[in-house]
mmCIF file of C-alpha atoms and ligand atoms in Angstrom:
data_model
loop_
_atom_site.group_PDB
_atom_site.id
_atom_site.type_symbol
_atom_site.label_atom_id
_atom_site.label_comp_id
_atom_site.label_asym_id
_atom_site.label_seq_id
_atom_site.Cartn_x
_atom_site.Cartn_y
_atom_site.Cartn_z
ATOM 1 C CA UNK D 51 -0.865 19.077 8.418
ATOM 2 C CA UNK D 52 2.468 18.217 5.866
ATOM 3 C CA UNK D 53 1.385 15.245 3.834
ATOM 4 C CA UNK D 54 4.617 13.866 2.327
ATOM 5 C CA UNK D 55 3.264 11.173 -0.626
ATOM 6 C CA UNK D 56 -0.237 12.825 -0.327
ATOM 7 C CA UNK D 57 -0.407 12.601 -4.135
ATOM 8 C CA UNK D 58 -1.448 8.994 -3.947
ATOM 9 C CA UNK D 59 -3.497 6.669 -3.379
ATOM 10 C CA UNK D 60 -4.318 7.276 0.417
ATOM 11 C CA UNK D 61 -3.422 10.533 0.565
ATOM 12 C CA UNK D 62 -6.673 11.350 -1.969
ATOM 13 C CA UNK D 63 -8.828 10.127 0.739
ATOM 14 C CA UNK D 64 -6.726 11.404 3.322
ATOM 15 C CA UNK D 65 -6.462 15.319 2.199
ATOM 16 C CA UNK D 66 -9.845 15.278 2.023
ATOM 17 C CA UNK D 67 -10.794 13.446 5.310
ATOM 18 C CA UNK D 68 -8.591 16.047 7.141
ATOM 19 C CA UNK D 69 -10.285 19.143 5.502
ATOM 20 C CA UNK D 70 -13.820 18.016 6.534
ATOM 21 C CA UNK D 71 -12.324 17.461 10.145
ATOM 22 C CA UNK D 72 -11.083 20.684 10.242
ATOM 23 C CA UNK D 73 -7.288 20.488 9.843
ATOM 24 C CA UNK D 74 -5.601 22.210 6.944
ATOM 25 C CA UNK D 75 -3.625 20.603 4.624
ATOM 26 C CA UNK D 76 -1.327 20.755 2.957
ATOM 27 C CA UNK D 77 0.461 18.495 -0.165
ATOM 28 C CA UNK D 78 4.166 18.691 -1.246
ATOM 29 C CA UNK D 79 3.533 17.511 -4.910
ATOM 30 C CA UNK D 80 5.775 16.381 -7.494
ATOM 31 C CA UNK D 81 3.229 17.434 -10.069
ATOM 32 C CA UNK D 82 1.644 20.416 -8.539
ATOM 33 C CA UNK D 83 -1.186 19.940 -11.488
ATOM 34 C CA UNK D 84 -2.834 18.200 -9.146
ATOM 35 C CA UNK D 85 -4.403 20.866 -7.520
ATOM 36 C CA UNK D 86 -6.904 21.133 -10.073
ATOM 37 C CA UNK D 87 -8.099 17.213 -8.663
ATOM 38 C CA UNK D 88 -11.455 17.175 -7.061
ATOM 39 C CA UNK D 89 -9.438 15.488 -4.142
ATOM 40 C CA UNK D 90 -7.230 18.258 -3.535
ATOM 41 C CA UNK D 91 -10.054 21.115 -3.402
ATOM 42 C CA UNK D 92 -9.922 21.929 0.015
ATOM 43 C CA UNK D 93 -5.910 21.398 0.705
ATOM 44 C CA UNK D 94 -3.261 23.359 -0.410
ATOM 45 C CA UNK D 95 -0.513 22.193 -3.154
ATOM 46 C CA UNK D 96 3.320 22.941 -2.523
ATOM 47 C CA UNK D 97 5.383 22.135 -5.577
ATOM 48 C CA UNK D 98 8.676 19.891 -4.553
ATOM 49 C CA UNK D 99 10.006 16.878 -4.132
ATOM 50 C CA UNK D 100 10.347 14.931 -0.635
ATOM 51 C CA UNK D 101 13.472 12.892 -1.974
ATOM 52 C CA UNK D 102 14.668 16.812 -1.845
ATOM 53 C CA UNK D 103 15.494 17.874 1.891
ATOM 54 C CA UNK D 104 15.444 20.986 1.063
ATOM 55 C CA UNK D 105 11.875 21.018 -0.483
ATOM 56 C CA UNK D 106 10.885 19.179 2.552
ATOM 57 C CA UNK D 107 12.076 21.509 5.148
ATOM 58 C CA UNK D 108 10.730 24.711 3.462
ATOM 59 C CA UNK D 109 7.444 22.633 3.040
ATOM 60 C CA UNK D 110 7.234 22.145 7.032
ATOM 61 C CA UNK D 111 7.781 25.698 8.036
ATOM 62 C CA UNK D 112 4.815 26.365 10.206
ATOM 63 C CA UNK D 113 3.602 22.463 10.104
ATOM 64 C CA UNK D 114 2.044 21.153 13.202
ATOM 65 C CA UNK D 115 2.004 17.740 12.243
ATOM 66 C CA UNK D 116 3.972 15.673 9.475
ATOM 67 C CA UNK D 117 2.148 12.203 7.940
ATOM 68 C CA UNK D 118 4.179 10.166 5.301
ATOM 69 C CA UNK D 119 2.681 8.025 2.748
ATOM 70 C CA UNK D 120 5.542 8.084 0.883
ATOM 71 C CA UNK D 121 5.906 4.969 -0.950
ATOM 72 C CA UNK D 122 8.031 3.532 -4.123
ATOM 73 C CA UNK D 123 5.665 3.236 -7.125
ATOM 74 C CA UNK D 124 7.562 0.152 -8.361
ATOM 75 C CA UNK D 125 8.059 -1.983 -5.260
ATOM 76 C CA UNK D 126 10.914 -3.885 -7.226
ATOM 77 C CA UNK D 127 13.222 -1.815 -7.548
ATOM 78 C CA UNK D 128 15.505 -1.834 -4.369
ATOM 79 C CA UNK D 129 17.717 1.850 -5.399
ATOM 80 C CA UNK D 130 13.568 3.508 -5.680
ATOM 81 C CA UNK D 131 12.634 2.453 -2.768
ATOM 82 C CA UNK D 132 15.631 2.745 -0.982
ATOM 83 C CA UNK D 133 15.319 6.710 -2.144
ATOM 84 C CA UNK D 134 11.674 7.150 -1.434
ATOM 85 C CA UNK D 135 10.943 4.464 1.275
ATOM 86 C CA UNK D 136 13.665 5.212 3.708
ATOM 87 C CA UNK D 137 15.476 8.602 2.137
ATOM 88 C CA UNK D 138 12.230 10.514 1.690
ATOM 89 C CA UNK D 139 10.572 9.350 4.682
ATOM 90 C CA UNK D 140 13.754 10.546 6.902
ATOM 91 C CA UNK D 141 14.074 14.168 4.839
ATOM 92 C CA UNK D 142 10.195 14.233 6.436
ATOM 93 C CA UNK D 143 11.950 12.914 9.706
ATOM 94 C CA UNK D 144 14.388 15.612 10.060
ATOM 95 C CA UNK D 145 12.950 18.307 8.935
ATOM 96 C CA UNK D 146 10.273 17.608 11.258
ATOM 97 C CA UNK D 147 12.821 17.504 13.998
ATOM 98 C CA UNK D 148 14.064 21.128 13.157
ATOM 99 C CA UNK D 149 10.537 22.626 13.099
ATOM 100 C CA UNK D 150 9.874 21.033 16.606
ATOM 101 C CA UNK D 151 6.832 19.903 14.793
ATOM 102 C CA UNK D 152 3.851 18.413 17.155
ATOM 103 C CA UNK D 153 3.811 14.863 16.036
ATOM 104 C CA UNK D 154 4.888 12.733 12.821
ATOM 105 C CA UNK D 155 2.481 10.411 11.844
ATOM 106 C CA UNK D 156 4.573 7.149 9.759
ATOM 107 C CA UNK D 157 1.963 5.201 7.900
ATOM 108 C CA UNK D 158 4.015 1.954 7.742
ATOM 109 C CA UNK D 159 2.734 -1.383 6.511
ATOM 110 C CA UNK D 160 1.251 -4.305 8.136
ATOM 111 C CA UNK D 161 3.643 -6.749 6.778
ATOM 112 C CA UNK D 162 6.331 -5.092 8.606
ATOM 113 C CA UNK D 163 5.546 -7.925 10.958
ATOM 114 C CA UNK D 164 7.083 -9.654 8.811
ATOM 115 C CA UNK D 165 9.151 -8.039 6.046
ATOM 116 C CA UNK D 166 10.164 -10.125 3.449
ATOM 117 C CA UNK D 167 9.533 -7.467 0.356
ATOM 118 C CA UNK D 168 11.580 -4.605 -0.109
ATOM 119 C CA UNK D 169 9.144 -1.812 0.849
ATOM 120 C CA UNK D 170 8.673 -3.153 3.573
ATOM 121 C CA UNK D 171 12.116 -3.160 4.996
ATOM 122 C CA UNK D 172 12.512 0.125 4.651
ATOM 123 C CA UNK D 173 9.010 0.826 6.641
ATOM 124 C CA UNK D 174 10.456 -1.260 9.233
ATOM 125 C CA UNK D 175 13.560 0.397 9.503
ATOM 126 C CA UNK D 176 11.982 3.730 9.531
ATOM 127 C CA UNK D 177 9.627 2.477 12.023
ATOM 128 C CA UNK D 178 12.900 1.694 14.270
ATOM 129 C CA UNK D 179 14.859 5.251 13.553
ATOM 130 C CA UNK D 180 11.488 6.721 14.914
ATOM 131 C CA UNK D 181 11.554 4.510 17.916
ATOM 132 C CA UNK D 182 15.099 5.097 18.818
ATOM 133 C CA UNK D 183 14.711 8.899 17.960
ATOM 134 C CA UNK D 184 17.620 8.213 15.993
ATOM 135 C CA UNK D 185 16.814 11.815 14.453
ATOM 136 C CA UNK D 186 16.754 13.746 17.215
ATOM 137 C CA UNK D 187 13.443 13.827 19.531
ATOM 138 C CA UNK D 188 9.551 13.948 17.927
ATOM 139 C CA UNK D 189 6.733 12.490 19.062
ATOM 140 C CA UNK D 190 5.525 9.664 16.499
ATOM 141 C CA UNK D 191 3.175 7.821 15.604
ATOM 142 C CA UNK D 192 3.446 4.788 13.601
ATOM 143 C CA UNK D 193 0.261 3.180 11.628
ATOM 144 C CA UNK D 194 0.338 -0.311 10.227
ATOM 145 C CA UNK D 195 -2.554 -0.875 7.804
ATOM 146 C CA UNK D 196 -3.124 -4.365 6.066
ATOM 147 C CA UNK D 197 -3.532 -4.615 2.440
ATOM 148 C CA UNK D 198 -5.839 -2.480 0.698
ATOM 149 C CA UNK D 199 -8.673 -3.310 -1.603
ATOM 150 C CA UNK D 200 -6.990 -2.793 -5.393
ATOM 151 C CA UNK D 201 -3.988 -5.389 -4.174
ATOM 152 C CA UNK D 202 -6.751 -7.927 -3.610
ATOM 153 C CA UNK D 203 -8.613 -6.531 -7.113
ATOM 154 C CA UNK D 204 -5.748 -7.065 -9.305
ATOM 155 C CA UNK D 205 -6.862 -9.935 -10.766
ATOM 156 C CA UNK D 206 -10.364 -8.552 -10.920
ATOM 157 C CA UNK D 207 -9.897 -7.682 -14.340
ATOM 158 C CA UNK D 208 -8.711 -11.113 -15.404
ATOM 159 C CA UNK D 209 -11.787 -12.798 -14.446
ATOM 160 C CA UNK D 210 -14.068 -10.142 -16.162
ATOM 161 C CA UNK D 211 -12.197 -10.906 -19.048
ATOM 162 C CA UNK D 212 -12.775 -14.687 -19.061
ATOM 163 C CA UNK D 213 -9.194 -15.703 -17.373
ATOM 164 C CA UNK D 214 -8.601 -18.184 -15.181
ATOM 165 C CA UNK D 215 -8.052 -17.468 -11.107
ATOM 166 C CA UNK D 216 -4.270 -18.451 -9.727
ATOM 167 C CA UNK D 217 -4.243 -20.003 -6.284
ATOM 168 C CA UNK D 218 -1.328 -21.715 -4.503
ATOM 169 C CA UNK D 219 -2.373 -25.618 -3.484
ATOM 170 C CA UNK D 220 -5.424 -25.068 -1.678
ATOM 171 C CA UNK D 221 -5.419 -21.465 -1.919
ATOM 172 C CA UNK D 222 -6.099 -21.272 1.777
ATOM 173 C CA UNK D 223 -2.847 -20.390 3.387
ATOM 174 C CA UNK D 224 -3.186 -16.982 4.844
ATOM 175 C CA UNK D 225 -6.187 -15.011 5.570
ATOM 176 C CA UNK D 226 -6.720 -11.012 5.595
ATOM 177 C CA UNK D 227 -8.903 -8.289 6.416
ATOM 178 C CA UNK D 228 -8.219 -5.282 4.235
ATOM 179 C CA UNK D 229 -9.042 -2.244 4.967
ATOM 180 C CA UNK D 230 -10.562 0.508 2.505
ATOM 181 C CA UNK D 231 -8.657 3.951 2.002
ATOM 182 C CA UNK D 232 -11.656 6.285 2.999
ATOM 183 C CA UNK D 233 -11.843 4.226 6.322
ATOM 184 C CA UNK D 234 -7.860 4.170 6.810
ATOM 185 C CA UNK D 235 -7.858 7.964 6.281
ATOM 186 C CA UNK D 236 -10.743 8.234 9.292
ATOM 187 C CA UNK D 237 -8.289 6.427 11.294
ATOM 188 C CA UNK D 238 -5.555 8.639 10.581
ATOM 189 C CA UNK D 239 -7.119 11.257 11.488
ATOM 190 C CA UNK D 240 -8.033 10.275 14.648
ATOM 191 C CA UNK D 241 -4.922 10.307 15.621
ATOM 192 C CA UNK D 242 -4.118 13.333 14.598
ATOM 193 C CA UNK D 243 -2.748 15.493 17.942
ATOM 194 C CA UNK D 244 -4.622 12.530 19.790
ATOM 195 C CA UNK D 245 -2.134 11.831 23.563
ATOM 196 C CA UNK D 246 -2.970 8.208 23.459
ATOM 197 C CA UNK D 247 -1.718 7.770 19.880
ATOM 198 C CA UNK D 248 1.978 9.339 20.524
ATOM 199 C CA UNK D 249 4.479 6.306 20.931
ATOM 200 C CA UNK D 250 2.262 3.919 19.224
ATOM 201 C CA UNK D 251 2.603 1.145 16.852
ATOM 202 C CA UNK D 252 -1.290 1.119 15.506
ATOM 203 C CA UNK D 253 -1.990 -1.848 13.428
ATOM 204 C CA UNK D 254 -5.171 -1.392 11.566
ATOM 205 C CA UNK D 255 -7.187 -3.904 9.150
ATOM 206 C CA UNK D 256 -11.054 -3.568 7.630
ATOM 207 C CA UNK D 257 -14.280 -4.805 9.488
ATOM 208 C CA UNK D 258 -13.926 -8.297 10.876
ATOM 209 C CA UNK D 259 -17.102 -9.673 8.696
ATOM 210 C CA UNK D 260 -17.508 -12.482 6.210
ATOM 211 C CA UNK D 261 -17.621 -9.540 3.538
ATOM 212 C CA UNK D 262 -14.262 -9.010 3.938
ATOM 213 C CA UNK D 263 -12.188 -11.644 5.648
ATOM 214 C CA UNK D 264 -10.647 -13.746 2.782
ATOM 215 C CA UNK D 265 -8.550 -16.038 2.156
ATOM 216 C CA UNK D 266 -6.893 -15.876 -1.669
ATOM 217 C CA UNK D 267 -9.554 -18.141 -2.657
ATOM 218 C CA UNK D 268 -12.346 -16.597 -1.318
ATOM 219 C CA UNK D 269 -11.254 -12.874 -3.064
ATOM 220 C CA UNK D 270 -11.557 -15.340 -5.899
ATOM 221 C CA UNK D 271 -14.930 -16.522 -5.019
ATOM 222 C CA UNK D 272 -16.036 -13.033 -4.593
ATOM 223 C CA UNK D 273 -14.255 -11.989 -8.112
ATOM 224 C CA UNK D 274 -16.469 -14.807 -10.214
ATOM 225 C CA UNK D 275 -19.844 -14.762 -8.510
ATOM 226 C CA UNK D 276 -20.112 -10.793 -9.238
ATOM 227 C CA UNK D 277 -18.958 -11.640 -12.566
ATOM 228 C CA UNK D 278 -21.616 -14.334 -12.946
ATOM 229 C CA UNK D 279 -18.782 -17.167 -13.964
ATOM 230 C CA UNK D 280 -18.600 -20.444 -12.442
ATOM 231 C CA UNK D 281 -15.313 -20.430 -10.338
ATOM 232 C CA UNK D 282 -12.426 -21.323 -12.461
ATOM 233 C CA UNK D 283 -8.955 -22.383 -10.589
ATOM 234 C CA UNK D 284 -5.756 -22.524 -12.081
ATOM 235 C CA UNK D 285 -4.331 -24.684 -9.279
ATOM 236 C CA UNK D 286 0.211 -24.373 -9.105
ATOM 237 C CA UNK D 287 2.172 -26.725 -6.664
ATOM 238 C CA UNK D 288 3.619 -24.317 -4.080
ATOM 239 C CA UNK D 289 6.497 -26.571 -4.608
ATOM 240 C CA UNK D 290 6.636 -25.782 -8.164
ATOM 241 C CA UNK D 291 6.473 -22.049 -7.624
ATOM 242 C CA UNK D 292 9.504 -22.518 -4.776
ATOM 243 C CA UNK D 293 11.519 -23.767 -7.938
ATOM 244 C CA UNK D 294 10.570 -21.264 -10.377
ATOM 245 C CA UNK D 295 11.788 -18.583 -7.658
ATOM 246 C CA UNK D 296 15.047 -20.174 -6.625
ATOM 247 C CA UNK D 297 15.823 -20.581 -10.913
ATOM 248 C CA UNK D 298 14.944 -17.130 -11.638
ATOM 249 C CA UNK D 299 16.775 -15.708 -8.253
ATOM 250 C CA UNK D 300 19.449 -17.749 -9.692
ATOM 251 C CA UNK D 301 19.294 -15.944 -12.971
ATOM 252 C CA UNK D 302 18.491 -12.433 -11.834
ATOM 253 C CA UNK D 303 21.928 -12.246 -10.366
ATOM 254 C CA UNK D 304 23.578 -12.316 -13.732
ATOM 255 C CA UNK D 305 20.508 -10.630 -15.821
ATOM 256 C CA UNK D 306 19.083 -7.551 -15.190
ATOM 257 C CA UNK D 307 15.355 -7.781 -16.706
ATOM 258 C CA UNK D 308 14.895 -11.186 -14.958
ATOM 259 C CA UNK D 309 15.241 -10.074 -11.528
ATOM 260 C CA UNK D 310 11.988 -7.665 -11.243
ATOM 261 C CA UNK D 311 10.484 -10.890 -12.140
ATOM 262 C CA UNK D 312 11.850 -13.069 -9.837
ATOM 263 C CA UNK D 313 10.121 -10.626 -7.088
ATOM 264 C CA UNK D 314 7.062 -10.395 -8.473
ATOM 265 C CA UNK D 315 7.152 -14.310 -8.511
ATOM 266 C CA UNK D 316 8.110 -13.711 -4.560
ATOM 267 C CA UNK D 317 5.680 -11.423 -4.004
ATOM 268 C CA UNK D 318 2.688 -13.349 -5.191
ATOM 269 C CA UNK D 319 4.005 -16.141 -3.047
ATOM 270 C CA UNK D 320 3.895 -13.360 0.234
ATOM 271 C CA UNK D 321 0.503 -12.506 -0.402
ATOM 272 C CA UNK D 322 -0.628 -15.957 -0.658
ATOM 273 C CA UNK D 323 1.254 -17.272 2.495
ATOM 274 C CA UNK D 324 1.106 -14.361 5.055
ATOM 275 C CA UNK D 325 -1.600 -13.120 7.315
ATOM 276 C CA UNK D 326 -2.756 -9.713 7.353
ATOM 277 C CA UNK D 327 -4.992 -9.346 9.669
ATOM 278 C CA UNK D 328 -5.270 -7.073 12.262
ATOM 279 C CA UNK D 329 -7.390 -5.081 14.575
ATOM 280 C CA UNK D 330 -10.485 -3.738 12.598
ATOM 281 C CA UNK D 331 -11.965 -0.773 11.764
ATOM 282 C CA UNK D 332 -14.379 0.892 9.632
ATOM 283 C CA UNK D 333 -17.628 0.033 7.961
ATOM 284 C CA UNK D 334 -16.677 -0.750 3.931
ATOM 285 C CA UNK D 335 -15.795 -4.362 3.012
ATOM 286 C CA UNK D 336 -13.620 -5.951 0.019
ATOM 287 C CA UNK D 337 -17.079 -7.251 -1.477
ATOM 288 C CA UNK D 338 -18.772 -3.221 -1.783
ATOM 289 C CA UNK D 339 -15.131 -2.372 -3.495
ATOM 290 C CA UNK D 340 -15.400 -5.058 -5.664
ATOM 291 C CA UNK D 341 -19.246 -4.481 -6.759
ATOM 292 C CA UNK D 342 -17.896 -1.183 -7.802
ATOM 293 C CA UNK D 343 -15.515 -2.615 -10.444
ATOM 294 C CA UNK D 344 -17.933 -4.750 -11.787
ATOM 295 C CA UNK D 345 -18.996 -2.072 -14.813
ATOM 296 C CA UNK D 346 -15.417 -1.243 -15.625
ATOM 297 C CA UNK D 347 -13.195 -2.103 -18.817
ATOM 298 C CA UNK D 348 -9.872 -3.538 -18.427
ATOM 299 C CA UNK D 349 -6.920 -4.068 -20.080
ATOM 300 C CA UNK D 350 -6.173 -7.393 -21.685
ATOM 301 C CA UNK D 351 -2.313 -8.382 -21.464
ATOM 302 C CA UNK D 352 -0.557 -10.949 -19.025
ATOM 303 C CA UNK D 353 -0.092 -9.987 -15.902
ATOM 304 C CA UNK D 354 3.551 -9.568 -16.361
ATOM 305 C CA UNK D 355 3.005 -6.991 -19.467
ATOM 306 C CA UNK D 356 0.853 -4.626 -16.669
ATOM 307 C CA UNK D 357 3.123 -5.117 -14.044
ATOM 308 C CA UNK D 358 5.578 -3.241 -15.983
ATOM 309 C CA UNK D 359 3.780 -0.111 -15.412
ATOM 310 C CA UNK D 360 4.540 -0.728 -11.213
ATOM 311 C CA UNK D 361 1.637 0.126 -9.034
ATOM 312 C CA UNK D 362 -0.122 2.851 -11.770
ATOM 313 C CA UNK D 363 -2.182 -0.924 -12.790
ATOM 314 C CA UNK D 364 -4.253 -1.048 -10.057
ATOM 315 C CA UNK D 365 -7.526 0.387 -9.857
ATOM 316 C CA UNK D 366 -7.041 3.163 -7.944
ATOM 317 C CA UNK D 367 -9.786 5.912 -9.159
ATOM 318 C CA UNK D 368 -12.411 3.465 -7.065
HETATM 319 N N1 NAP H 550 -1.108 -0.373 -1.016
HETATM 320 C C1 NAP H 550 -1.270 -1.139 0.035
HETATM 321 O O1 NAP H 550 -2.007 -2.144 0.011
HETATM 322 C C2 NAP H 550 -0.584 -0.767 1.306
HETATM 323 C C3 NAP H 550 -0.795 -1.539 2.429
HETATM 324 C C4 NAP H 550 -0.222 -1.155 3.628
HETATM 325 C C5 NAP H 550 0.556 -0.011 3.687
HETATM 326 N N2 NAP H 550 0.768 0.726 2.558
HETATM 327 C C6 NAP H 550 1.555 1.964 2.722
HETATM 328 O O2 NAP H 550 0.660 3.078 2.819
HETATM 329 C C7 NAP H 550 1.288 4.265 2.323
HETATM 330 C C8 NAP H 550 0.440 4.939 1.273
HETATM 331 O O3 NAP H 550 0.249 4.066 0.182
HETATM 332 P P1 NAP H 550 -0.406 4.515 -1.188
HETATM 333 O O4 NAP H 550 -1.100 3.309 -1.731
HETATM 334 O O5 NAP H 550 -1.167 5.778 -1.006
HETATM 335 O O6 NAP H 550 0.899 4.808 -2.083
HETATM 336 P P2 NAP H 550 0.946 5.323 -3.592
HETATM 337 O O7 NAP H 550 -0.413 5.499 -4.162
HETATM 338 O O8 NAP H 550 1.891 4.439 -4.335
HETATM 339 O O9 NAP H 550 1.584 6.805 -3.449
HETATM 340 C C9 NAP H 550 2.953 6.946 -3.276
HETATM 341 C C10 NAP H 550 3.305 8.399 -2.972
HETATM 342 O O10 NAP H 550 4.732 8.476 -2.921
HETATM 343 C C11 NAP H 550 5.196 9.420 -3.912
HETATM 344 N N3 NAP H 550 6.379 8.922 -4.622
HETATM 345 C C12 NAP H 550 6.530 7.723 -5.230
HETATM 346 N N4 NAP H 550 7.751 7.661 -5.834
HETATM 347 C C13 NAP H 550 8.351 8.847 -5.605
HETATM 348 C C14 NAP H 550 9.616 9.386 -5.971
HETATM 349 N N5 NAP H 550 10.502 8.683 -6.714
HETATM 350 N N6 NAP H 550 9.921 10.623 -5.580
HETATM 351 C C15 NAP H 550 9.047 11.344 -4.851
HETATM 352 N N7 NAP H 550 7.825 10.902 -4.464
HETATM 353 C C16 NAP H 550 7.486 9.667 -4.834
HETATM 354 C C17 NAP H 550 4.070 9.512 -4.916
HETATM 355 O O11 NAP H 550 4.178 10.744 -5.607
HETATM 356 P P3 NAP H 550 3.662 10.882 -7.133
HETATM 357 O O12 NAP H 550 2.164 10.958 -7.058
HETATM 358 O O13 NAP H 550 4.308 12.153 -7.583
HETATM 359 O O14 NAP H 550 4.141 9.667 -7.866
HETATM 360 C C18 NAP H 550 2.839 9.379 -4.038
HETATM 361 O O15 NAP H 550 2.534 10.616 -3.447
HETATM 362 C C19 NAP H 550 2.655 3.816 1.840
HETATM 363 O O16 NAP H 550 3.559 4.018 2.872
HETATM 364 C C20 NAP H 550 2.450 2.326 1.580
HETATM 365 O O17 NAP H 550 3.653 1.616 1.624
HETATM 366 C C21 NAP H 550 0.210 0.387 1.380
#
């Protein structure tokens, strides 16, 4: 099994998962260091880089099955995740096409439902050069998961530290069932070579339970009653967030350090306004993650200060 952006996040729950099944895999690593991770101790570590086609095609000699996880590290920058989002994912594509390879497994997003960030464009139109074997032919599957649990957590740290929670309004617009990376990895791996997964869009969210169904608020709840604070609301007019987007859109165009701001603006508004939820699965909820963070240090700073450091903020060692 080729994991293409099995360095991350999921893929350190996913390299394992498929070891103890019985599959063999194998990592195409930037930083092939990481083979001396407790993660990677049963898989095997080939140095490259998937934004490298060549890398990727000597990588899936003798590959039965491809899975991409591959994913930007700073979601606002359009030219990275143009190269690692869509390029990356399509080296994995073709190469798997040449090596007649069993299946390729294309963990999308959820929100490809509705793709309003820049990732998720690119899933989405990977998802549709699958479908239309624009390629050449493979058999594919394609996984949406929701959110996972450190996207919800971010703030986590903010409350420990005495801040105040942001919510939009009532800060009951959208609702969303999460889904932990140890369960996501089970459910990648049962579809692994499986007939009635080839040709599928899977969407795939966390256990339907009060646990883990949230709205924004409710993460919130969750975030001060394990840190034993009264809940404290700092309560913005969706309408004044609207503005503050449409200036800074305005003056991203002409300056170049505004406009990663302007979608991180965006992007809090997404995650406040869209549903993720979809069919569940698995056992662990958002409030078990969340109990494990509660002895953990964290970095004071404004959330724009942390942000500059992309995704490498969140907590993803839990
Ligand atoms: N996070 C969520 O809540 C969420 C929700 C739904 C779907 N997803 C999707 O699920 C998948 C896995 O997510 P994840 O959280 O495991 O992602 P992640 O932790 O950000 O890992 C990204 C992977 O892509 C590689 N990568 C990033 N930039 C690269 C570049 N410039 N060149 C080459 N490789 C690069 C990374 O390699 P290095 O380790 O070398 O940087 C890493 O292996 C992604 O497709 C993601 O979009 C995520």
């Amino acid at each position: 099994m080729l994991l293409l952006g099995g360095t991350g996040y999921i893929g350190r729950a996913l390299a394992p998962e498929l070891a103890r099944r019985g599959y063999r895999p194998v990592v195409l690593a930037r930083n092939p260091e990481v083979k001396n991770d407790a993660e990677f101790a049963d898989a095997e570590i080939v140095a490259g880089d998937p934004t490298r086609p060549g890398d990727v095609t000597a990588a899936t000699e003798g590959v039965d099955v491809v899975i991409s996880l591959l994913s930007g590290r700073r979601p606002n920058d359009a030219e990275e995740c143009r190269l690692v989002d869509h390029e990356a994912v399509v080296n994995g594509i073709r190469a798997a096409v040449s090596h007649e390879v069993k299946q390729f497994i294309h963990v999308s997003d959820f929100g490809a439902y509705r793709p309003e960030l820049i990732p998720q464009v690119y899933k989405l139109q990977v998802e549709g050069e699958l479908i239309g074997q624009h390629h050449g032919a493979l058999p594919w599957t394609i996984i949406r998961p929701t959110a996972y649990y450190p996207y919800l957590s971010m703030t986590f740290g903010d409350v420990k530290n005495g801040l105040k929670y942001r919510i939009f309004d009532h800060g009951e617009y959208n609702v969303v069932n999460p889904i932990a990376r140890e369960d996501l990895a089970e459910f990648i791996t049962n579809q692994v070579l499986c007939d009635d997964a080839l040709g599928r869009v899977l969407p795939v969210g966390g256990p339907w339970v009060e646990d883990n169904v949230v709205t924004l608020k409710d993460a919130g709840r969750m975030m001060f009653e394990l840190n034993g604070r009264t809940p404290d609301w700092e309560v913005v007019t969706m309408a004044s967030w609207d503005r503050k987007i449409a200036r800074l859109t305005r003056l991203g165009k002409v300056s170049k350090q505004l406009k990663p701001v302007a979608y991180y603006l965006e992007a809090a508004k997404y995650w406040s306004v869209v549903d993720h939820v979809a069919p569940a699965y698995g056992t662990r909820t958002l409030r078990g993650f969340m109990e494990k963070l509660v002895d953990r240090e964290w970095p004071t700073g404004s959330f724009r200060e942390r942000m500059k450091s992309g995704t490498n903020v969140m907590p993803t060692d839990v």
